[in-house]
Amino acid sequence: MSNDWHKICKEAIIWAKDAGKVIRDSFEKQLTVETKSNKDDLVTNMDREVETFLINKINEQYPEHKILGEEGVGEKVTSLDGTVWIIDPIDGTMNFVHQQTNFAISIGVYQDGVGMVGIIYNVVYDEMFHAIKDEGAYLNDRKLNQLGNVKLDESIISLNATWVTENRRIDPNVLSPLVKKCRGTRSYGSAAIELAFVAAGRLDAYITMRLSPWDFAAGKVLIEEVGGTVTTVDGNPIELLEQNSVFAAKSQLHEQILNDYLN
Ligand code: IPD
Ligand code: CA
Ligand code: CA
């Protein structure tokens, strides 16, 4: 059965906005914070509540679709066949807990491995980034421009300071010359927001060494819809059901950084 992507996009926007309101209302309430893989890997009752809310909505409307969610409320998804929703109920949980800002709801919908819908809701700013394949990307009602070129020394690159200090994933000497050369760096602490900002032209590139499918599924759709490029830091295609390094940028800048700094 073929899907009505406009309907799916519209519904997902409504669900994300409804969930966003619940999250904003929770600011006044007591939050339960637990740790997962390590002391800095946080999860709250709101992460689980929002994931359950979204999964229930998707299941009610589309019982035949598959759902991959960060908190594991959905089933285990092992193949991209059919329609797969990839959701992060709160991307930037650390920001949510410590700062009550700069976190997002991220929803990507894929058909047989092809990104069809991407939604990133910047909850506190009430910014709804959304895209349907081949129909452009939007920030609220405003259509986003196709991404142009930028000189490296006039570019703003988003990356975490971890990757230019001793770490397990990349020699810090690889990215530090890039940090020196570009105009400025930023780090927002939410991959979804950083990807949405690349799509909106607020950032020229975003580089990170390890993300999970729910962190990048929606952002990839948004960026590709405005002509940007999303790959691993080696320039390989992103594997949708696995952890990847992620390098997203304006296409000309992506090529330049890949050739001059990452190879
Ligand atoms: C995290 C954020 C963060 C990124 C981490 C992710 P979470 O997601 O996107 O920016 O650096 O790798 O795990 O855990 O807050 O949903
Ligand atoms: Ca995340
Ligand atoms: Ca999350």
Short mmCIF file of N, CA, C and O and ligand atoms in Angstrom, two decimals, residues 36 47 70-71 87-93 104 106 189-192 211-216, ligand 2:
data_model
loop_
_atom_site.label_atom_id
_atom_site.label_comp_id
_atom_site.label_asym_id
_atom_site.label_seq_id
_atom_site.Cartn_x
_atom_site.Cartn_y
_atom_site.Cartn_z
N LYS A 36 22.03 5.85 31.78
CA LYS A 36 21.97 4.62 30.97
C LYS A 36 23.36 3.99 30.88
O LYS A 36 23.82 3.40 31.83
N ASP A 47 11.41 11.56 28.44
CA ASP A 47 11.89 10.87 27.23
C ASP A 47 10.97 9.66 26.97
O ASP A 47 10.52 9.44 25.84
N GLU A 70 14.58 5.62 20.32
CA GLU A 70 15.78 5.53 21.16
C GLU A 70 15.54 4.77 22.46
O GLU A 70 16.39 4.00 22.89
N GLU A 71 14.42 5.01 23.09
CA GLU A 71 14.23 4.45 24.43
C GLU A 71 13.69 3.02 24.40
O GLU A 71 13.36 2.45 25.44
N ILE A 87 12.61 7.57 15.54
CA ILE A 87 12.26 8.72 16.38
C ILE A 87 13.16 8.88 17.61
O ILE A 87 13.56 7.90 18.24
N ASP A 88 13.45 10.12 17.89
CA ASP A 88 14.13 10.47 19.14
C ASP A 88 13.17 11.40 19.89
O ASP A 88 12.93 12.53 19.46
N PRO A 89 12.61 10.93 21.01
CA PRO A 89 11.59 11.74 21.69
C PRO A 89 12.16 13.04 22.25
O PRO A 89 11.48 14.07 22.22
N ILE A 90 13.38 12.97 22.78
CA ILE A 90 14.08 14.19 23.20
C ILE A 90 15.53 14.04 22.77
O ILE A 90 16.25 13.19 23.30
N ASP A 91 15.94 14.80 21.79
CA ASP A 91 17.35 14.80 21.41
C ASP A 91 18.01 15.99 22.09
O ASP A 91 17.61 17.14 21.87
N GLY A 92 19.00 15.67 22.95
CA GLY A 92 19.60 16.72 23.77
C GLY A 92 19.05 16.63 25.19
O GLY A 92 18.72 17.64 25.81
N THR A 93 18.97 15.40 25.69
CA THR A 93 18.40 15.21 27.04
C THR A 93 19.23 15.95 28.10
O THR A 93 18.69 16.50 29.05
N ALA A 104 15.31 18.78 21.08
CA ALA A 104 14.34 18.68 19.98
C ALA A 104 13.68 17.31 19.94
O ALA A 104 14.21 16.33 20.48
N SER A 106 12.77 14.52 17.22
CA SER A 106 13.23 14.21 15.87
C SER A 106 12.47 13.00 15.33
O SER A 106 12.42 11.95 15.96
N GLY A 189 24.81 20.69 21.50
CA GLY A 189 24.46 19.57 22.36
C GLY A 189 23.21 18.83 21.96
O GLY A 189 22.66 18.05 22.74
N SER A 190 22.74 19.06 20.75
CA SER A 190 21.62 18.29 20.19
C SER A 190 21.92 18.10 18.71
O SER A 190 21.88 19.07 17.93
N ALA A 191 22.22 16.87 18.34
CA ALA A 191 22.55 16.58 16.94
C ALA A 191 21.41 17.00 16.03
O ALA A 191 21.63 17.56 14.95
N ALA A 192 20.17 16.75 16.46
CA ALA A 192 19.02 17.08 15.63
C ALA A 192 18.97 18.58 15.35
O ALA A 192 18.73 19.01 14.21
N LEU A 211 26.94 8.95 16.13
CA LEU A 211 25.52 9.18 16.35
C LEU A 211 24.75 7.90 16.08
O LEU A 211 25.21 7.03 15.34
N SER A 212 23.56 7.83 16.65
CA SER A 212 22.67 6.69 16.41
C SER A 212 21.60 7.10 15.40
O SER A 212 21.37 8.30 15.16
N PRO A 213 20.91 6.11 14.80
CA PRO A 213 19.92 6.41 13.76
C PRO A 213 18.90 7.49 14.15
O PRO A 213 18.58 8.36 13.33
N TRP A 214 18.42 7.45 15.39
CA TRP A 214 17.38 8.43 15.79
C TRP A 214 17.94 9.84 15.89
O TRP A 214 17.19 10.80 15.87
N ASP A 215 19.29 9.98 16.00
CA ASP A 215 19.88 11.32 16.06
C ASP A 215 19.90 11.98 14.69
O ASP A 215 19.84 13.21 14.59
N PHE A 216 20.07 11.19 13.62
CA PHE A 216 20.28 11.80 12.30
C PHE A 216 19.20 11.50 11.25
O PHE A 216 19.22 12.08 10.16
CA CA B 2 19.60 11.69 20.45
#
